[in-house]
Amino acid sequence: MAALSTAPVAALTTTGGFGAPATFARTAVTTATTAPSPALLVPLGTLVLPLVLAWTVSSFGRGSAWLYVLAALGPLAGLGLGLAVPTVPTAAYLVTFVVLPVGAVLVFLGDVGRYLFATR
């Protein structure tokens, strides 16, 4: 964390010591069979969020609403990126695991709120 405040560009372009997200997800799933933990939410969330958004958009949305689903696929892309490339910069993980899914959910909820407010 200190590296981020002293040299932010260097901290975001290096690997940052996060390890492989796929390894984390695999460990969370295998240990969940013996003792479920909150770490299981990460691999479950990478699957459930795009599925829920895809169902919602296919039922109620149209057109550009599919961009929410595309952004929600960011964590799956991050897992695939971690498997394909041995050293991934910290910024890529932040974008795929934080910025894309959180942004997709926030904009989606704002869009739903705007629609509900306009139709009442």
Coordinates of N, CA and C in Angstrom, one line a residue:
M1 N 0.8 -1.2 0.0 CA 0.0 0.0 0.0 C 0.9 1.3 0.0
A2 N 2.0 1.2 0.7 CA 2.9 2.3 0.7 C 3.4 2.6 -0.7
A3 N 3.7 1.6 -1.5 CA 4.2 1.8 -2.8 C 3.2 2.5 -3.7
L4 N 1.9 2.3 -3.4 CA 0.9 3.0 -4.2 C 0.8 4.5 -4.0
S5 N 1.1 4.9 -2.7 CA 1.1 6.3 -2.4 C 2.4 7.0 -2.8
T6 N 3.6 6.3 -2.8 CA 4.8 6.9 -3.2 C 5.1 6.9 -4.7
A7 N 4.8 5.8 -5.3 CA 5.0 5.7 -6.8 C 3.8 5.0 -7.4
P8 N 2.7 5.7 -7.7 CA 1.5 5.0 -8.1 C 1.6 4.4 -9.5
V9 N 2.4 5.0 -10.4 CA 2.5 4.4 -11.8 C 3.3 3.1 -11.7
A10 N 4.3 3.1 -11.0 CA 5.1 1.9 -10.8 C 4.4 0.8 -10.1
A11 N 3.6 1.2 -9.2 CA 2.8 0.2 -8.4 C 1.7 -0.4 -9.3
L12 N 1.1 0.3 -10.2 CA 0.0 -0.2 -11.0 C 0.6 -0.9 -12.3
T13 N 1.8 -0.7 -12.7 CA 2.3 -1.4 -13.8 C 3.1 -2.6 -13.5
T14 N 3.4 -2.8 -12.2 CA 4.1 -4.1 -11.8 C 3.0 -5.1 -11.4
T15 N 3.5 -6.3 -11.1 CA 2.5 -7.4 -10.7 C 1.9 -7.2 -9.3
G16 N 2.6 -6.5 -8.4 CA 2.0 -6.1 -7.2 C 1.8 -7.2 -6.1
G17 N 2.2 -8.5 -6.5 CA 2.1 -9.5 -5.5 C 0.8 -10.1 -5.2
F18 N -0.2 -9.9 -6.1 CA -1.6 -10.4 -5.9 C -1.6 -11.9 -6.1
G19 N -0.7 -12.5 -6.8 CA -0.8 -13.9 -7.1 C -1.8 -14.1 -8.3
A20 N -2.0 -15.3 -8.6 CA -2.9 -15.6 -9.7 C -4.4 -15.7 -9.2
P21 N -5.3 -14.9 -9.8 CA -6.7 -15.0 -9.3 C -7.3 -16.4 -9.5
A22 N -6.8 -17.1 -10.6 CA -7.4 -18.4 -10.8 C -7.0 -19.3 -9.7
T23 N -5.8 -19.2 -9.2 CA -5.3 -20.0 -8.1 C -6.1 -19.7 -6.8
F24 N -6.4 -18.4 -6.6 CA -7.3 -18.0 -5.5 C -8.7 -18.6 -5.6
A25 N -9.2 -18.5 -6.8 CA -10.6 -19.1 -7.0 C -10.6 -20.6 -6.8
R26 N -9.6 -21.3 -7.3 CA -9.5 -22.7 -7.2 C -9.4 -23.1 -5.7
T27 N -8.6 -22.4 -5.0 CA -8.4 -22.7 -3.6 C -9.7 -22.4 -2.8
A28 N -10.4 -21.4 -3.1 CA -11.6 -21.0 -2.4 C -12.7 -22.1 -2.7
V29 N -12.7 -22.6 -3.9 CA -13.7 -23.7 -4.2 C -13.4 -25.0 -3.6
T30 N -12.1 -25.4 -3.6 CA -11.8 -26.7 -3.0 C -11.9 -26.7 -1.5
T31 N -11.6 -25.5 -0.8 CA -11.7 -25.5 0.6 C -13.2 -25.3 1.1
A32 N -14.0 -24.9 0.2 CA -15.4 -24.7 0.5 C -16.1 -26.0 0.7
T33 N -15.6 -27.1 0.2 CA -16.2 -28.4 0.4 C -16.0 -28.8 1.9
T34 N -15.0 -28.4 2.6 CA -14.8 -28.7 4.0 C -15.3 -27.6 4.9
A35 N -15.0 -26.4 4.6 CA -15.5 -25.3 5.5 C -15.7 -24.1 4.6
P36 N -17.0 -23.8 4.3 CA -17.3 -22.6 3.5 C -16.8 -21.3 4.1
S37 N -16.3 -20.4 3.3 CA -15.7 -19.1 3.8 C -16.2 -18.0 2.8
P38 N -16.0 -16.8 3.3 CA -16.4 -15.6 2.4 C -15.6 -15.6 1.1
A39 N -14.4 -16.2 1.1 CA -13.6 -16.3 -0.1 C -14.3 -16.9 -1.3
L40 N -15.3 -17.8 -1.0 CA -16.1 -18.4 -2.0 C -16.9 -17.5 -2.8
L41 N -17.2 -16.3 -2.3 CA -18.0 -15.3 -3.0 C -17.3 -14.8 -4.2
V42 N -16.0 -14.8 -4.3 CA -15.3 -14.3 -5.5 C -15.6 -15.2 -6.7
P43 N -15.3 -16.5 -6.6 CA -15.6 -17.3 -7.8 C -17.1 -17.4 -8.1
L44 N -17.9 -17.4 -7.1 CA -19.4 -17.4 -7.3 C -19.9 -16.2 -8.0
G45 N -19.3 -15.0 -7.5 CA -19.7 -13.7 -8.1 C -19.3 -13.6 -9.6
T46 N -18.1 -14.2 -9.9 CA -17.7 -14.1 -11.3 C -18.7 -14.8 -12.3
L47 N -19.4 -15.8 -11.7 CA -20.4 -16.5 -12.5 C -21.8 -16.0 -12.4
V48 N -22.2 -15.6 -11.2 CA -23.5 -15.2 -10.9 C -23.9 -13.8 -11.5
L49 N -23.0 -12.9 -11.3 CA -23.3 -11.5 -11.8 C -23.6 -11.4 -13.3
P50 N -22.8 -12.0 -14.2 CA -23.1 -11.9 -15.6 C -24.4 -12.7 -15.9
L51 N -24.7 -13.8 -15.2 CA -25.9 -14.6 -15.5 C -27.1 -13.8 -15.1
V52 N -27.1 -13.2 -13.9 CA -28.2 -12.4 -13.4 C -28.5 -11.2 -14.4
L53 N -27.4 -10.5 -14.7 CA -27.6 -9.4 -15.6 C -28.1 -9.8 -17.0
A54 N -27.5 -10.9 -17.5 CA -28.0 -11.4 -18.8 C -29.5 -11.8 -18.8
W55 N -29.9 -12.4 -17.7 CA -31.3 -12.8 -17.6 C -32.2 -11.5 -17.5
T56 N -31.7 -10.5 -16.7 CA -32.5 -9.3 -16.6 C -32.6 -8.5 -17.9
V57 N -31.4 -8.4 -18.6 CA -31.4 -7.7 -19.8 C -32.2 -8.4 -20.9
S58 N -32.2 -9.7 -20.9 CA -32.9 -10.5 -21.9 C -34.4 -10.4 -21.6
S59 N -34.8 -10.3 -20.4 CA -36.2 -10.2 -20.0 C -36.8 -8.8 -20.2
F60 N -36.0 -7.8 -19.8 CA -36.6 -6.4 -19.7 C -35.8 -5.4 -20.6
G61 N -34.6 -5.6 -21.0 CA -33.8 -4.6 -21.7 C -33.8 -4.9 -23.1
R62 N -33.0 -4.0 -23.8 CA -32.8 -4.1 -25.2 C -31.7 -3.2 -25.6
G63 N -31.1 -3.4 -26.8 CA -30.1 -2.5 -27.3 C -28.8 -2.5 -26.5
S64 N -28.5 -1.3 -26.1 CA -27.2 -1.1 -25.4 C -27.2 -1.6 -24.0
A65 N -28.3 -2.1 -23.5 CA -28.3 -2.7 -22.2 C -27.4 -3.9 -22.1
W66 N -27.1 -4.5 -23.2 CA -26.2 -5.7 -23.2 C -24.8 -5.3 -22.8
L67 N -24.5 -4.0 -22.9 CA -23.1 -3.6 -22.4 C -22.9 -3.8 -20.9
Y68 N -24.0 -3.8 -20.2 CA -23.9 -4.2 -18.7 C -23.4 -5.6 -18.6
V69 N -23.9 -6.5 -19.4 CA -23.5 -7.9 -19.3 C -22.1 -8.0 -19.7
L70 N -21.7 -7.3 -20.8 CA -20.3 -7.4 -21.2 C -19.3 -6.9 -20.2
A71 N -19.7 -5.8 -19.5 CA -18.8 -5.3 -18.4 C -18.8 -6.2 -17.2
A72 N -19.9 -6.9 -17.0 CA -19.9 -7.9 -15.8 C -19.1 -9.1 -16.1
L73 N -18.7 -9.3 -17.4 CA -17.9 -10.5 -17.7 C -16.4 -10.1 -17.4
G74 N -16.1 -8.9 -16.9 CA -14.7 -8.5 -16.6 C -14.0 -9.5 -15.7
P75 N -14.6 -10.0 -14.5 CA -13.9 -10.9 -13.7 C -13.5 -12.2 -14.4
L76 N -14.4 -12.7 -15.2 CA -14.1 -13.9 -16.0 C -12.9 -13.7 -16.9
A77 N -12.9 -12.5 -17.5 CA -11.8 -12.1 -18.4 C -10.5 -12.0 -17.6
G78 N -10.6 -11.5 -16.3 CA -9.4 -11.4 -15.5 C -8.9 -12.8 -15.1
L79 N -9.8 -13.7 -14.8 CA -9.4 -15.1 -14.5 C -8.7 -15.7 -15.7
G80 N -9.3 -15.5 -16.9 CA -8.6 -16.0 -18.1 C -7.3 -15.3 -18.4
L81 N -7.2 -14.0 -18.2 CA -6.0 -13.3 -18.4 C -4.9 -13.8 -17.4
G82 N -5.3 -14.1 -16.2 CA -4.3 -14.6 -15.2 C -3.8 -16.0 -15.6
L83 N -4.7 -16.8 -16.2 CA -4.2 -18.1 -16.7 C -3.4 -18.0 -17.9
A84 N -3.7 -17.1 -18.8 CA -2.9 -17.0 -20.1 C -1.6 -16.3 -20.0
V85 N -1.5 -15.3 -19.1 CA -0.3 -14.5 -19.0 C 0.2 -14.6 -17.6
P86 N 1.5 -15.0 -17.5 CA 2.0 -15.3 -16.1 C 2.2 -14.0 -15.3
T87 N 2.5 -12.9 -15.8 CA 2.7 -11.6 -15.1 C 1.7 -10.6 -15.6
V88 N 0.7 -10.4 -14.9 CA -0.3 -9.4 -15.3 C -0.2 -8.1 -14.4
P89 N -0.2 -6.9 -15.0 CA 0.0 -5.7 -14.1 C -1.2 -5.6 -13.2
T90 N -1.0 -4.9 -12.1 CA -2.0 -4.7 -11.1 C -3.2 -3.9 -11.6
A91 N -2.9 -3.0 -12.5 CA -3.9 -2.1 -13.1 C -4.9 -3.0 -13.9
A92 N -4.4 -4.0 -14.6 CA -5.3 -4.9 -15.3 C -6.3 -5.7 -14.4
Y93 N -5.7 -6.1 -13.3 CA -6.6 -6.8 -12.3 C -7.6 -5.8 -11.7
L94 N -7.2 -4.6 -11.4 CA -8.1 -3.6 -10.9 C -9.2 -3.3 -11.8
V95 N -8.9 -3.2 -13.1 CA -9.9 -3.0 -14.1 C -10.9 -4.1 -14.2
T96 N -10.4 -5.4 -14.3 CA -11.2 -6.5 -14.6 C -12.0 -7.0 -13.4
F97 N -11.4 -6.8 -12.2 CA -12.1 -7.3 -11.0 C -12.9 -6.2 -10.2
V98 N -12.6 -5.0 -10.4 CA -13.2 -3.9 -9.6 C -14.0 -2.9 -10.5
V99 N -13.3 -2.3 -11.4 CA -13.8 -1.2 -12.2 C -15.0 -1.6 -13.1
L100 N -14.8 -2.7 -13.9 CA -15.8 -3.1 -14.8 C -17.1 -3.7 -14.1
P101 N -16.9 -4.6 -13.1 CA -18.2 -5.1 -12.5 C -18.9 -4.1 -11.6
V102 N -18.1 -3.4 -10.8 CA -18.7 -2.4 -10.0 C -19.4 -1.3 -10.8
G103 N -18.7 -0.8 -11.8 CA -19.2 0.2 -12.7 C -20.5 -0.3 -13.4
A104 N -20.5 -1.6 -13.9 CA -21.6 -2.1 -14.6 C -22.8 -2.2 -13.6
V105 N -22.6 -2.6 -12.4 CA -23.7 -2.7 -11.5 C -24.3 -1.3 -11.1
L106 N -23.4 -0.3 -10.8 CA -23.8 1.0 -10.5 C -24.6 1.7 -11.6
V107 N -24.0 1.6 -12.8 CA -24.7 2.2 -13.9 C -26.0 1.5 -14.2
F108 N -26.0 0.2 -14.1 CA -27.3 -0.6 -14.3 C -28.3 -0.2 -13.3
L109 N -28.0 -0.1 -12.0 CA -28.9 0.3 -11.0 C -29.4 1.8 -11.2
G110 N -28.5 2.6 -11.6 CA -28.9 4.0 -12.0 C -29.9 4.1 -13.1
D111 N -29.6 3.2 -14.1 CA -30.5 3.2 -15.3 C -31.9 2.6 -14.9
V112 N -31.9 1.6 -14.1 CA -33.2 1.1 -13.6 C -33.9 2.1 -12.8
G113 N -33.2 2.8 -11.9 CA -33.9 3.9 -11.1 C -34.4 5.0 -12.0
R114 N -33.6 5.4 -13.0 CA -34.1 6.4 -13.9 C -35.3 6.0 -14.7
Y115 N -35.4 4.7 -15.1 CA -36.6 4.2 -15.8 C -37.8 4.1 -14.9
L116 N -37.6 3.6 -13.7 CA -38.7 3.6 -12.7 C -39.2 4.9 -12.4
F117 N -38.3 5.9 -12.2 CA -38.7 7.3 -11.9 C -39.5 7.9 -13.0
A118 N -39.1 7.6 -14.3 CA -39.7 8.2 -15.4 C -41.1 7.6 -15.7
T119 N -41.3 6.3 -15.3 CA -42.6 5.7 -15.6 C -43.6 5.8 -14.5
R120 N -43.3 6.5 -13.4 CA -44.2 6.6 -12.3 C -44.9 7.9 -12.4

